Amino acid sequence: MSPEPTPDHRLDLQRRQRLGMVEAIWGEHKTADQLARIIRHLQAAGELAFATRVSQEKAAAVQALVPELSIKHHTDARCLVSPELPPTDPRLGRVAVLSGGTSDLPVAREAQLALACHGVAADLVLDVGVAGLQRLLDRLDDLRSADVLIACAGMEGALPTVLGGLLPQPVIGVPVAVGYGVSAGGQAALHGMLASCAPGVTVVNIDNGYGAAMAALRILGLRGAADPDRR
Amino acid sequence: MSPEPTPDHRLDLQRRQRLGMVEAIWGEHKTADQLARIIRHLQAAGELAFATRVSQEKAAAVQALVPELSIKHHTDARCLVSPELPPTDPRLGRVAVLSGGTSDLPVAREAQLALACHGVAADLVLDVGVAGLQRLLDRLDDLRSADVLIACAGMEGALPTVLGGLLPQPVIGVPVAVGYGVSAGGQAALHGMLASCAPGVTVVNIDNGYGAAMAALRILGLRGAADPDRR
Amino acid sequence: MSPEPTPDHRLDLQRRQRLGMVEAIWGEHKTADQLARIIRHLQAAGELAFATRVSQEKAAAVQALVPELSIKHHTDARCLVSPELPPTDPRLGRVAVLSGGTSDLPVAREAQLALACHGVAADLVLDVGVAGLQRLLDRLDDLRSADVLIACAGMEGALPTVLGGLLPQPVIGVPVAVGYGVSAGGQAALHGMLASCAPGVTVVNIDNGYGAAMAALRILGLRGAADPDRR
Amino acid sequence: MSPEPTPDHRLDLQRRQRLGMVEAIWGEHKTADQLARIIRHLQAAGELAFATRVSQEKAAAVQALVPELSIKHHTDARCLVSPELPPTDPRLGRVAVLSGGTSDLPVAREAQLALACHGVAADLVLDVGVAGLQRLLDRLDDLRSADVLIACAGMEGALPTVLGGLLPQPVIGVPVAVGYGVSAGGQAALHGMLASCAPGVTVVNIDNGYGAAMAALRILGLRGAADPDRR
Amino acid sequence: MSPEPTPDHRLDLQRRQRLGMVEAIWGEHKTADQLARIIRHLQAAGELAFATRVSQEKAAAVQALVPELSIKHHTDARCLVSPELPPTDPRLGRVAVLSGGTSDLPVAREAQLALACHGVAADLVLDVGVAGLQRLLDRLDDLRSADVLIACAGMEGALPTVLGGLLPQPVIGVPVAVGYGVSAGGQAALHGMLASCAPGVTVVNIDNGYGAAMAALRILGLRGAADPDRR
Amino acid sequence: MSPEPTPDHRLDLQRRQRLGMVEAIWGEHKTADQLARIIRHLQAAGELAFATRVSQEKAAAVQALVPELSIKHHTDARCLVSPELPPTDPRLGRVAVLSGGTSDLPVAREAQLALACHGVAADLVLDVGVAGLQRLLDRLDDLRSADVLIACAGMEGALPTVLGGLLPQPVIGVPVAVGYGVSAGGQAALHGMLASCAPGVTVVNIDNGYGAAMAALRILGLRGAADPDRR
Amino acid sequence: MSPEPTPDHRLDLQRRQRLGMVEAIWGEHKTADQLARIIRHLQAAGELAFATRVSQEKAAAVQALVPELSIKHHTDARCLVSPELPPTDPRLGRVAVLSGGTSDLPVAREAQLALACHGVAADLVLDVGVAGLQRLLDRLDDLRSADVLIACAGMEGALPTVLGGLLPQPVIGVPVAVGYGVSAGGQAALHGMLASCAPGVTVVNIDNGYGAAMAALRILGLRGAADPDRR
Amino acid sequence: MSPEPTPDHRLDLQRRQRLGMVEAIWGEHKTADQLARIIRHLQAAGELAFATRVSQEKAAAVQALVPELSIKHHTDARCLVSPELPPTDPRLGRVAVLSGGTSDLPVAREAQLALACHGVAADLVLDVGVAGLQRLLDRLDDLRSADVLIACAGMEGALPTVLGGLLPQPVIGVPVAVGYGVSAGGQAALHGMLASCAPGVTVVNIDNGYGAAMAALRILGLRGAADPDRR
C-alpha cells in the first residue's frame, strides 16, 4: 500500500498579526499547481498573495489554473501579486532602492514591489555603481531624505560601503548574483558587503530583495512607533 | 638610501559630523605604540577614542605609554575607551543584545559598549540559545519593548531566525566565531543567519559587535528623526 | 579492435540478509535502459526494486521498456517501486518525517516511501519551519509517540535543532537543497545541522531522504531486538 | 558610566528532565573562573558537571579555584567530571566506540566518557582503520552484540562506510580533525562519511564525541522504551 | 577593420616521440568543426586521433563533416577514435580498471579506451564498491596479476584506499563526479582519495580516466624498460 | 497600484574622457531589447558600442531590433561592435595575446577585439601551453618585441608563470574557465596565476579578456606619455 | 646509511640580466642559517640581497651569523636588505603606493622598499579607505602625476575599484590579509579586486607587496623603453 | 567508576608482507610517550620504525624515554628512524626527487628518507622552479636515467606539469604547503597539479613526501617483477 496523500502546505496566517508582514511565497521550487492552490487558500483567508521568483511561463500557467482570481505578474521583478497592491501611504516612510548596474534590476524591483505590498513607496535609483562615482555623488542630496537605503550590487559589491560612508541612514546591502569568475553567484559581493569598512552596514542573503524590503519594514515600523500621527 | 618615514595613520575626523558615529579603532593588528599615538591624536581633536580587539596585555602597554590620559580597558568586551563613556540618554532608544551562549559574551559586550559610547543604553540577555527554547520564550515580553534587537550566536546561529519569527522589531544577527568543525570561525552561523527563513533579519560580519551597534544607531537615528522632543 | 562489452552492473543481493535492507538504485545518472535491466534482474532474484531520483519522463521510458512488470512511479517522491510496496506492520515502530517548508516535500516523501518499502509506516508533518514556531509547538504531543524523528529542512536548517532541544527521541536531520545564495545546494542547512547546539542530533547527506530512512530502520531494528513479540 | 555587570551564564537545568541528558559544558572558550562558577552552580542544583575540551592546565586551575569540590580530569578525553561518574548499568545497553587510528583517541574517549556520565558502558575498539582491513574483520563477531556503533575516523573517514556495509546496527560516524593537507581540520573525513555509499550511516560534527554519545543515548532510550524490565 | 583570422589550433606532434603518448583532444569545449579539422590534421600527419568528452550528437556532426575518414564513437566512453584502435599487445602489460558503481562506467571506459589506443589491454571490474566488500574480496586473486590498478569511484571514494591496503601494485585513484550534496562534482571522492590512509595511492583529477591511463602507461613503460624481450 | 516604470540604465559617458576607455556593455545578463536600447543610446552620443558575452542568437535578435544600425557580431569573441572598429595605429604600441589551448580562444579573441576598439593591434599566439614547452620557446624572439603580454590559460594556468620567468615585459594573466574537476570554472588557473613564482605577474578575473585589454591600454597610455611623437 | 647532504639552495643569478629584477628571498619559511648563507652567496656574486617576511628576531639572528656583512632590517616592511639600497633615479618613473588603513602598512612598505631596491622612488599615501571617500578625493591631483598606482587594501578591498574609476594609469591591487570573519586572510579583498567593475585593474596575490612592485617595474621598464634619454 | 584503560595502538605488522612496505608512524599528533611505546613495540617485532613529522624537541624526548634503543632524528626531514637505515641496493631502481624551492626541502627529504628505509637510493634535485626554467632544462639529461620522478612544489605547483611534458617516466607530484594568500596551505599547488595539462601526472596529498615515496616503491616493485635478476 502506498502512503496516504497529505496536504502539502500549511500557511502561517498569523504572521501579519505577529510581525506586520504578509507571508511571501517562494516560487522557485513550487509547481504552478502548488502556487495556484496556495494563492486560492490565501485569498480565502483574506490575505494578499505575493510570490517571488516566478517566471513568465509559470505565471501564465498559474493564471490559467485559477482564471477566476486577479493575479498580476510583475515581469521585471519576477513576482506574482494577487488580488492587487494596496495604495501606498507616504506616512509609512520612504525607502530608496539603489542598484549598481542594469543587471541588478530584478532584485531591486523585487524589493520595491515587496514594499508596495505593504503600502510603502520606494524610489529606484539605478546604475550608480562605484566605478563611475559621479553618478552616485550627483544623487546624494535626494538620498538624504530617504528613511532607509537598500543597495543592490553584484560584482565586488562596493556600493553599500561607499553609501554607508557618506550617509547616516540605515543601509541594507543586497548582494546580487551577477558576474562571472570570482563574482559568479554573488559570493564576492556578499563578502565585500559583510567586510565593509563603513560602520553599520547590514546585509541580507544574495538576491534577497524581499528580505531587504522586510528589514526596511521592520525599521519603518519602529519609526512609526515614535510618530503619534500614525497611530 | 632608505625611504623617508611617513605618518602611519590619517583620521577621518569628520565622521561624527557626517554619520553621527565616532570612528572606532580596530586594535587587533595595531601595536601599542600606534594605538597610543592615535588615542592622543583623537584626544587632541576632542574626540572619544574607542578601540576594539585589544587584549589586556596590549591595553596595559598603551596605558603605560600615555599615563597622562584616562584610558579604561573593558576586559570582557576587549575594548579600550578614553577618556570616558558619556552618560546614557534613555530618549535615544533602547537596544537589547541577546546571546546564545556564554562564549558569545565578548561580542555581545562589544556591541553594548559601542552603543554606550554614543549614549545608548543596551540590555544584555544571555544564554537564550534555541536548544533550550523556554529560556527565550520566558523573555519575550521584556523584549517587546526594545527598539532594536541584536542577536549574537555561534554554532548554527539560529537565534536571530527564531527571534525574527516571533517579534516585529529590527533584528540584527551577529555570527560569533565560537564552535569547532563546521562551525569553527563562525561560517556556519553566518550562513545560517543569511539563509534565515524569518523575514527581514539582517546580518553583519562574524564577531562584528561594533558593526551591529552602529547599524542599531543608524536605525535609532531614524526613530529620533521622527521624535520632536529629541531635536 | 574495440574492448569487449562487459555487463555494467553487479547487484549486492546479500544486502537484505546482511543488513535487513533492500539495495536502493540511485536513478539519477542511470539510463532508462540500465534501470529496466536492473529492475528485471532484481525481480528475477525475488527482490523489491526501489529506485530514487527518477523523473516522470524516465519512469515512463522504463515502464515502456519492461511493460510486463508492475512498476509504479511515486511522482512527489521521484521514486520507482516494483512490483509493489509490502503491507506496513505497526509493530515495526513509528517514524515521523517533518519538513520545514513545501519545497522539502520530495525529500520527505522519499524518506517515507523508503520506509514503506520495509513495511514501516511514517507520518508526514509538513510546513513546521522555525520562523513560525507555533506550528511546531502545536504538534509536540503527537510527536512524542514517534520512535524516530526525521527532520527535513533547507534554508538555515534549524528545525532539527529546535526539535532536538524539545524531544528526547533520535533526531535525524536531512538538509535539503532548496534556497538561494548561501543556502543554494543545501550547504547552509547541512552546516547548521552539524553545528547544532541540541545534543545528539545526527545528520545525513543533503537531500538523502533514503539514507535517513535507512538510519531509522537501523534504529527500529534495535528496538525490535528488545521486543520479544517481534522475534 | 560603564554598563552594569550581568551574570554571564544561565543553565538549562530542565534538560535532564526534558531530554534525559545532562547539559555538557563546552570548555574550550571558557576561562577557569567561568568553569568553576558553572560547576559550583550545577553542584548546588544536584547535577553532574561534565565539561569537554579542557586542557590539563585549565583543569588544574579549576581544581585550585574550587578545592572543596571533587573534580576529576580525564586527561585522554580532555574532560572534567564532577563530582563523580555514576555506576554503569548494563541494562541500559552496550555501545562500541571504534577508532581508525591512535590519533582519534581523544574523541573516542570523550564519547565513552559522555556515555559513562549517563551510566552506559562503552567498549573502545582502537586502530581498526580500513587500510589494514583484517584488523576490523577480526572484530566483527564481537561488534555484532553492540546496540550502537560509534565510528571515529580522520583522514578519509572510510571506517563508518565499511562498518555500515557489514553490520545492521545504527552507525554514527564522528569525523576527527587529524590529518594534513586536504584532511586537515577533518573536512575530508566529514564529507567522506556524509557521502557514504553504505545505507543509513549518520554523522555528527567533526570531533564531536559528546554529540555521538548523546545520539547513542537517544537510540538506547528508544530501546529501553520497548523493554518492560527496565521501567 | 576587424582582426585577421588566425589558425585556431597548433598540434604537439612530437609528443609521441617525446613521451610515447598520442595527444588526446579534449572534446568538451570544441565545436564539431574544430574537431573535424583537428582530426583531419592528425590523420594527415599519420597520427591516431583520440577525442574525449564527445557526445553522441557532436560525434555524428563530426562524422558528417569528414565522411571520408573512418571515425568511431565509443558511446559508453564518450570518445572518438580515428582511424581505428591498434591491436593490443599483451607484452605491454596488463591493467585492471575497477569501478565502485555503475555510474562510474563512462570514466572507467575512457581509461580502458585510452589504453587501447596505445595497444594496452585493460580489464574492467565493475560494481566493487566498499559498501558490499565481499564483491571486491572475491576478485582479489584475479587482481594480483595486474601490473597497475586504476580505481574509479564517486561518492566517498574509498575504493582506492581499501584496494591499496590489500594489494602491493601501483594504485591510481580516479574520483568520479557522481553523487549529490557533499559528493556532487566529485570533491568528496577526490579528497577521500588524497587523504587515503593506504600508503602510496596516487590520484588524478576528477573524471580524468584518460589521465589515469597515461599514468599507467608511464609505469608500464618503466616495466618495459626492464624487460629485454620487449626492446 | 504597481510602481512606475523607470529607465533601466544610465550610461557613464564621461568614461572615455576620464579614463580613455569606452564603456563596455556586459551582455550576458541583458536582454536583446536592453542591448538594442543601450547601443542606440551610445550611437546617439557618438560613442562606439562594444558588448561582450553575446551569443550568436542574441546578436541576431539585437540586429533585428535596430536594423538601421551597423552592428557586427564577432562570433569567436562572442562580442558585438557598433558601428565599426577604428583603424589600428601602430604607434599606440603592440600587444601579444597568448593562449594555452584552443579552448581559450574566445577569451583571447575578446581581449584582441577590445584592444582593436581602441585602435591597438594585438597578435594572437595560440596553443603554446606549457605541457609542450617547445611551442612557446620557439616564439620567444617574436614576443620580445611586444609591449605587453596577455596570457590566457585554463587548466593549471602555468603559462603566465613560465612567460614571466623568461621575459621582462608586463605580463597579465587571464585565467580561463575551461577544464573539469578542480579546474572547472577556472579557479585552479586563477590561483595558479596569483601564486606564481615569477615576479610581477598580475591577474584579472576569470575569462576577463576585456579587463586584460583595458589593463594593457592603461600601460600603453603610460608608454605613450613618454613618447613625444604621439602627443 | 643516511642520504648524503646536498646544498639546499641554487640561486637564479641570471634573473637580473633576463628580467632586470633582483631575486627576492622569501624569508618566512627559511631559517636564519639558510638566510645567512644565501645572503653571503649573493654578496659573493655581487648581487643585492632582499629578503621579505623576516621578523625582527630572525633578522637579529641573521646579523649575528654574518656580522661582517652590512645587513639592514626595515622593521615596518619586515624585510632585510644587504649591503644597501641603491640611490633612487627619478628618471625611472614614479610610483604611488596607497593603503586603505594603517594595518596595510607592512605590505605597502614592502612594495615601496622593493622598488627602492631597483632605484625607483615611491610615495606612500596612507589611510585613504573608501569609507571616508574625501580623504582619497583630496589626493587625486597629486596622484595624477604618478606613472603607476599600487593600491593595498584589506577588508572589502574597494580602493582599487574606486581609484581605477577615477584615474587612467595602471592600477595594481594588493589584497591585504587584515580583517576578521569573511575578510580574514584577505580573501574578500582579493575577490573584490578581481571582481572590480572598474576596467583594467589587475591584482597580485594577497600581501604580495613585492609582486606589485615588480609588476610596476615591468611597466616602468616599458615606459623606459620609449624614453631615449634612459637608453 | 571511570572507564578501564585500553592499549592505545594496534600495529599492522603484516603490512610489510602484504605490501612490501613498513608501516610509517605519523608523529604529528602523537606524544613522545606514545611514540616511544610504538617504537619499542616495533623493535620487539623486528621491524624498522619510521616516524614522520617529529620535531627536534619531541625527538629528544623520545630518545630520553628509550635510551637503550638506537633512534636517529633526521632533522631536515623531520623524521625518526630506528634502529638504522638498511643499505641501499641500486638494483631496486633509482628515483629522482625534485623541488621547486628551498622551502620544499623538508618534504623532499621525507620522500628521500622513506625510500632509503626500503633500500632505494634517491637523488635530490633542488631549486628547479619553473620561474627560472633553465635550471630545470640543464638537468634533463640526468633525469632521463631515473626510473621515477617525484616533484615537490609549493606556490602554483607547475613543476610536475613542465616535467611531465618533457619526460616519459612516471611523475608523482607532491604539493607543498609553502606560500601565502591563495597558495597558503598548498591548495593552489594541489589544484595546479591535478589540473595539469601534461598527460599522466599523478598527485598525492599536500606535504605527503612519504606517500610519494610509497607510490614510487609500488612502481619499482613492478619494475622488479619484470627483472629476473632481482628475484
mmCIF file of C-alpha atoms in Angstrom, chain D residues 72 74 85-86 88 102-103 105 109 112-113 116 124-128 131-132 135 139 177-183, chain H residues 1-12 15 18 23 26 29-30 34 38 53 185 187 190 205-208:
data_model
loop_
_atom_site.group_PDB
_atom_site.id
_atom_site.type_symbol
_atom_site.label_atom_id
_atom_site.label_comp_id
_atom_site.label_asym_id
_atom_site.label_seq_id
_atom_site.Cartn_x
_atom_site.Cartn_y
_atom_site.Cartn_z
ATOM 1 C CA LYS D 72 38.389 14.707 38.096
ATOM 2 C CA HIS D 74 40.116 12.578 32.398
ATOM 3 C CA LEU D 85 30.695 9.136 37.362
ATOM 4 C CA PRO D 86 27.567 7.118 38.208
ATOM 5 C CA THR D 88 27.228 1.791 34.730
ATOM 6 C CA THR D 102 45.704 6.247 17.633
ATOM 7 C CA SER D 103 45.251 9.948 16.928
ATOM 8 C CA LEU D 105 41.744 8.503 20.747
ATOM 9 C CA ARG D 109 37.411 8.698 24.822
ATOM 10 C CA GLN D 112 32.986 6.839 26.006
ATOM 11 C CA LEU D 113 33.106 9.187 28.983
ATOM 12 C CA ALA D 116 29.618 6.789 31.300
ATOM 13 C CA LEU D 124 36.752 1.060 22.821
ATOM 14 C CA VAL D 125 37.935 -0.763 19.707
ATOM 15 C CA LEU D 126 41.056 1.053 18.557
ATOM 16 C CA ASP D 127 43.202 1.132 15.426
ATOM 17 C CA VAL D 128 40.799 -0.601 13.064
ATOM 18 C CA ALA D 131 43.952 0.370 5.223
ATOM 19 C CA GLY D 132 44.527 -2.800 7.257
ATOM 20 C CA ARG D 135 42.039 -5.767 12.000
ATOM 21 C CA ARG D 139 36.441 -7.937 15.474
ATOM 22 C CA ALA D 177 40.307 16.599 12.835
ATOM 23 C CA VAL D 178 43.552 14.739 12.373
ATOM 24 C CA GLY D 179 45.431 14.729 9.160
ATOM 25 C CA TYR D 180 47.122 17.293 6.939
ATOM 26 C CA GLY D 181 46.574 18.823 3.533
ATOM 27 C CA VAL D 182 43.056 18.046 2.352
ATOM 28 C CA SER D 183 42.250 16.151 5.535
ATOM 29 C CA MET H 1 33.840 4.397 38.106
ATOM 30 C CA SER H 2 35.982 5.693 35.297
ATOM 31 C CA PRO H 3 36.286 3.538 32.118
ATOM 32 C CA GLU H 4 39.118 0.986 32.116
ATOM 33 C CA PRO H 5 42.364 1.827 30.339
ATOM 34 C CA THR H 6 42.801 0.270 26.896
ATOM 35 C CA PRO H 7 46.042 -0.098 24.919
ATOM 36 C CA ASP H 8 46.060 2.922 22.642
ATOM 37 C CA HIS H 9 47.563 1.443 19.488
ATOM 38 C CA ARG H 10 47.442 -1.773 17.499
ATOM 39 C CA LEU H 11 50.114 -2.224 14.822
ATOM 40 C CA ASP H 12 49.550 -3.592 11.321
ATOM 41 C CA ARG H 15 51.867 -4.726 6.161
ATOM 42 C CA ARG H 18 51.228 -7.819 2.272
ATOM 43 C CA GLU H 23 54.180 0.974 8.451
ATOM 44 C CA TRP H 26 52.519 9.667 11.718
ATOM 45 C CA HIS H 29 49.532 14.177 16.841
ATOM 46 C CA LYS H 30 51.318 11.589 18.975
ATOM 47 C CA GLN H 34 53.138 7.143 22.545
ATOM 48 C CA ILE H 38 55.261 2.185 19.451
ATOM 49 C CA ARG H 53 56.540 14.899 11.385
ATOM 50 C CA GLY H 185 48.298 25.513 2.871
ATOM 51 C CA GLN H 187 45.799 24.211 -2.099
ATOM 52 C CA LEU H 190 47.464 20.750 -5.273
ATOM 53 C CA ASN H 205 48.214 14.783 -0.574
ATOM 54 C CA ILE H 206 49.862 18.079 0.347
ATOM 55 C CA ASP H 207 53.263 17.613 2.034
ATOM 56 C CA ASN H 208 52.972 13.835 1.714
#
